[in-house]
Amino acid sequence: MCGRYLFSTQEYKEFRQIVRDAQRRSNGQHNELNFPMAGDIAPTTEAPVLIASGDKVVAEFQRWGIPGWRGGLMINARAETVCEKPMFRRSMAAQRCVIPASGYYEWDTGRHKYFFQLPGKPIYLAGIYDNIEGVNCFVVLTTAPNETVKDIHDRMPLILSHEQVRPWLTDAQSALQLLTIVPPALQRSSEDGQLRFGDLV
């Protein structure tokens, strides 16, 4: 689940600042020409994320997905067990990140595609990261679905409010408490023309 999301600097001034910040930290490896102003982010793509640097929140580019022990690519981790899994325990303790997004996509069992967002506001996906062969790679944490999502999928991203971003990144105890929050109600719209929900559901 949560295998694709939208990041658009055209919608949010804050996102443009995040990209600029990440570009400064990347020593010129990224610029406006090779990172789109708006587009879908898929696994293995490098995308801007927020991390803690001391007590500051900074942006950097990371790759989505961590190689699994048995092959394949891990793009999500369950919030309920992230502290227990050997693969993720260290990252949860000290390498948390936040993935800014304009919204995310999900597919139901009939392969109908839906877009979830907070109209007029960005969303912030809780994540963790690890350094794999010199590259920081992130996964998105997922949790039980709220009322908006549960008839589409049995999981959804752990979505933080703007005010919860800093505590998630800089305070380990607060981060543990945030693992159990219920994500906010979202606006859901069909991406295949079958159905549209114009209001929060």
Short mmCIF file of C-alpha atoms in Angstrom, two decimals:
data_model
loop_
_atom_site.label_atom_id
_atom_site.label_comp_id
_atom_site.label_asym_id
_atom_site.label_seq_id
_atom_site.Cartn_x
_atom_site.Cartn_y
_atom_site.Cartn_z
CA MET A 1 0.00 0.00 0.00
CA CYS A 2 0.98 3.63 -0.37
CA GLY A 3 3.04 2.92 -3.46
CA ARG A 4 2.77 6.34 -5.06
CA TYR A 5 2.25 9.94 -4.01
CA LEU A 6 2.14 13.41 -5.55
CA PHE A 7 4.64 16.16 -4.79
CA SER A 8 3.91 19.56 -6.33
CA THR A 9 5.89 22.72 -5.71
CA GLN A 10 3.34 24.59 -7.81
CA GLU A 11 0.74 24.29 -5.06
CA TYR A 12 2.73 25.07 -1.93
CA LYS A 13 5.39 27.69 -1.29
CA GLU A 14 6.66 25.54 1.56
CA PHE A 15 7.46 22.74 -0.90
CA ARG A 16 9.53 25.08 -3.05
CA GLN A 17 11.55 25.99 0.03
CA ILE A 18 11.97 22.30 0.90
CA VAL A 19 13.33 21.56 -2.59
CA ARG A 20 15.73 24.52 -2.42
CA ASP A 21 16.93 23.38 1.00
CA ALA A 22 17.45 19.82 -0.20
CA GLN A 23 19.33 21.06 -3.28
CA ARG A 24 21.72 23.07 -1.10
CA ARG A 25 22.46 19.98 0.98
CA SER A 26 22.99 17.78 -2.08
CA ASN A 27 26.17 19.57 -3.22
CA GLY A 28 24.74 20.37 -6.63
CA GLN A 29 23.65 16.82 -7.48
CA HIS A 30 20.05 17.99 -7.87
CA ASN A 31 18.63 21.07 -9.51
CA GLU A 32 15.34 22.32 -10.87
CA LEU A 33 15.99 20.56 -14.19
CA ASN A 34 16.24 17.05 -12.78
CA PHE A 35 13.66 17.33 -10.02
CA PRO A 36 10.19 18.12 -11.44
CA MET A 37 8.11 20.97 -10.11
CA ALA A 38 5.16 18.59 -9.93
CA GLY A 39 4.81 14.89 -10.42
CA ASP A 40 4.13 11.44 -9.04
CA ILE A 41 6.75 9.92 -6.78
CA ALA A 42 7.18 6.16 -7.11
CA PRO A 43 9.45 3.66 -5.31
CA THR A 44 13.18 3.99 -6.14
CA THR A 45 12.67 7.70 -6.94
CA GLU A 46 14.74 10.25 -5.04
CA ALA A 47 12.48 12.77 -3.35
CA PRO A 48 12.78 15.53 -0.76
CA VAL A 49 12.18 14.54 2.85
CA LEU A 50 12.54 16.33 6.18
CA ILE A 51 14.97 15.06 8.81
CA ALA A 52 16.43 16.27 12.09
CA SER A 53 19.89 17.78 12.19
CA GLY A 54 20.48 18.34 15.87
CA ASP A 55 17.44 20.31 16.98
CA LYS A 56 16.85 21.74 13.49
CA VAL A 57 14.53 20.41 10.78
CA VAL A 58 16.25 20.29 7.39
CA ALA A 59 15.45 18.89 3.96
CA GLU A 60 17.42 16.41 1.89
CA PHE A 61 16.90 14.09 -1.05
CA GLN A 62 16.44 10.41 -0.21
CA ARG A 63 15.56 7.34 -2.24
CA TRP A 64 12.20 5.65 -1.60
CA GLY A 65 12.66 2.02 -0.62
CA ILE A 66 15.04 -0.12 1.44
CA PRO A 67 16.27 -3.47 0.11
CA GLY A 68 14.71 -6.34 2.05
CA TRP A 69 16.73 -9.09 3.68
CA ARG A 70 15.16 -11.65 1.35
CA GLY A 71 15.28 -9.53 -1.76
CA GLY A 72 12.66 -7.15 -3.05
CA LEU A 73 12.14 -3.56 -1.95
CA MET A 74 10.54 -2.47 1.33
CA ILE A 75 8.62 0.77 0.76
CA ASN A 76 6.36 0.69 3.83
CA ALA A 77 6.67 -0.33 7.48
CA ARG A 78 3.81 -0.98 9.91
CA ALA A 79 3.58 1.63 12.68
CA GLU A 80 2.34 -1.04 15.09
CA THR A 81 5.51 -3.15 14.81
CA VAL A 82 8.23 -0.73 13.67
CA CYS A 83 9.80 -0.67 17.13
CA GLU A 84 10.02 -4.46 17.24
CA LYS A 85 11.37 -5.34 13.80
CA PRO A 86 15.18 -5.63 13.78
CA MET A 87 15.29 -4.10 10.31
CA PHE A 88 13.55 -0.90 11.45
CA ARG A 89 14.14 -0.60 15.21
CA ARG A 90 17.33 1.47 14.98
CA SER A 91 15.85 3.81 12.38
CA MET A 92 12.74 4.37 14.47
CA ALA A 93 14.92 5.30 17.42
CA ALA A 94 17.22 7.74 15.66
CA GLN A 95 16.51 8.12 11.93
CA ARG A 96 12.96 9.33 11.50
CA CYS A 97 11.88 11.42 8.53
CA VAL A 98 8.80 13.16 7.17
CA ILE A 99 7.76 12.88 3.55
CA PRO A 100 5.90 16.00 2.34
CA ALA A 101 3.21 15.30 -0.25
CA SER A 102 0.33 16.99 -2.01
CA GLY A 103 -1.63 13.75 -1.59
CA TYR A 104 -1.26 10.03 -2.15
CA TYR A 105 -2.78 7.33 -4.36
CA GLU A 106 -4.42 4.05 -3.48
CA TRP A 107 -6.09 1.28 -5.48
CA ASP A 108 -9.04 -0.82 -4.39
CA THR A 109 -9.43 -4.56 -5.05
CA GLY A 110 -10.94 -3.79 -8.46
CA ARG A 111 -7.80 -1.81 -9.36
CA HIS A 112 -9.68 1.49 -9.35
CA LYS A 113 -7.35 4.34 -8.51
CA TYR A 114 -8.13 7.00 -5.87
CA PHE A 115 -6.36 10.15 -4.77
CA PHE A 116 -6.42 11.23 -1.10
CA GLN A 117 -5.60 14.76 0.00
CA LEU A 118 -6.33 17.60 2.40
CA PRO A 119 -7.72 20.30 0.07
CA GLY A 120 -5.58 23.41 0.19
CA LYS A 121 -3.04 21.83 2.55
CA PRO A 122 -0.02 19.58 2.15
CA ILE A 123 0.14 16.29 4.00
CA TYR A 124 3.13 14.96 5.92
CA LEU A 125 3.79 11.22 5.89
CA ALA A 126 5.71 9.77 8.83
CA GLY A 127 8.72 7.73 7.77
CA ILE A 128 12.04 6.28 8.81
CA TYR A 129 15.28 5.96 6.86
CA ASP A 130 18.55 4.07 6.72
CA ASN A 131 21.82 4.51 4.89
CA ILE A 132 22.27 1.83 2.24
CA GLU A 133 25.66 1.82 0.49
CA GLY A 134 26.07 5.54 1.06
CA VAL A 135 22.52 6.53 0.07
CA ASN A 136 19.83 7.51 2.56
CA CYS A 137 16.68 5.50 1.78
CA PHE A 138 13.25 5.94 3.36
CA VAL A 139 10.09 3.96 3.95
CA VAL A 140 6.60 5.30 4.70
CA LEU A 141 4.96 4.18 7.93
CA THR A 142 1.42 2.83 7.61
CA THR A 143 -1.39 2.40 10.09
CA ALA A 144 -4.98 1.18 10.28
CA PRO A 145 -7.25 3.06 7.85
CA ASN A 146 -9.59 5.81 9.01
CA GLU A 147 -13.17 6.29 7.81
CA THR A 148 -12.03 7.91 4.56
CA VAL A 149 -9.90 4.99 3.47
CA LYS A 150 -11.19 1.80 5.07
CA ASP A 151 -13.57 0.80 2.25
CA ILE A 152 -10.72 1.20 -0.27
CA HIS A 153 -7.77 -0.38 1.55
CA ASP A 154 -6.90 -1.96 4.89
CA ARG A 155 -3.86 0.29 5.44
CA MET A 156 -3.02 3.97 5.00
CA PRO A 157 0.00 6.23 5.61
CA LEU A 158 0.58 7.57 9.09
CA ILE A 159 -0.19 11.25 8.42
CA LEU A 160 1.14 13.95 10.73
CA SER A 161 -0.17 17.47 11.14
CA HIS A 162 2.19 20.36 10.47
CA GLU A 163 2.51 20.84 14.23
CA GLN A 164 3.51 17.21 14.74
CA VAL A 165 6.39 17.26 12.24
CA ARG A 166 9.02 18.68 14.60
CA PRO A 167 8.12 16.44 17.57
CA TRP A 168 8.22 13.39 15.28
CA LEU A 169 11.68 14.30 14.03
CA THR A 170 13.37 15.62 17.16
CA ASP A 171 11.74 13.94 20.18
CA ALA A 172 11.93 10.14 20.44
CA GLN A 173 9.28 9.93 23.16
CA SER A 174 6.83 12.10 21.23
CA ALA A 175 7.47 9.97 18.13
CA LEU A 176 6.46 6.83 20.02
CA GLN A 177 3.19 8.47 21.02
CA LEU A 178 2.53 9.65 17.46
CA LEU A 179 2.71 6.06 16.20
CA THR A 180 -0.81 5.53 17.55
CA ILE A 181 -2.60 8.61 16.19
CA VAL A 182 -5.60 8.34 13.87
CA PRO A 183 -4.84 10.16 10.60
CA PRO A 184 -7.13 13.07 9.68
CA ALA A 185 -10.18 12.71 7.43
CA LEU A 186 -9.17 13.24 3.82
CA GLN A 187 -10.84 14.19 0.59
CA ARG A 188 -11.08 11.22 -1.76
CA SER A 189 -11.45 11.45 -5.51
CA SER A 190 -11.51 8.83 -8.23
CA GLU A 191 -8.66 8.98 -10.70
CA ASP A 192 -10.32 6.75 -13.33
CA GLY A 193 -13.49 8.75 -13.86
CA GLN A 194 -15.81 6.28 -12.15
CA LEU A 195 -16.64 8.21 -9.02
CA ARG A 196 -15.86 11.48 -7.32
CA PHE A 197 -16.23 12.58 -3.73
CA GLY A 198 -16.22 16.36 -3.51
CA ASP A 199 -16.45 16.66 0.25
CA LEU A 200 -14.61 15.21 3.18
CA VAL A 201 -15.93 11.75 3.89
#
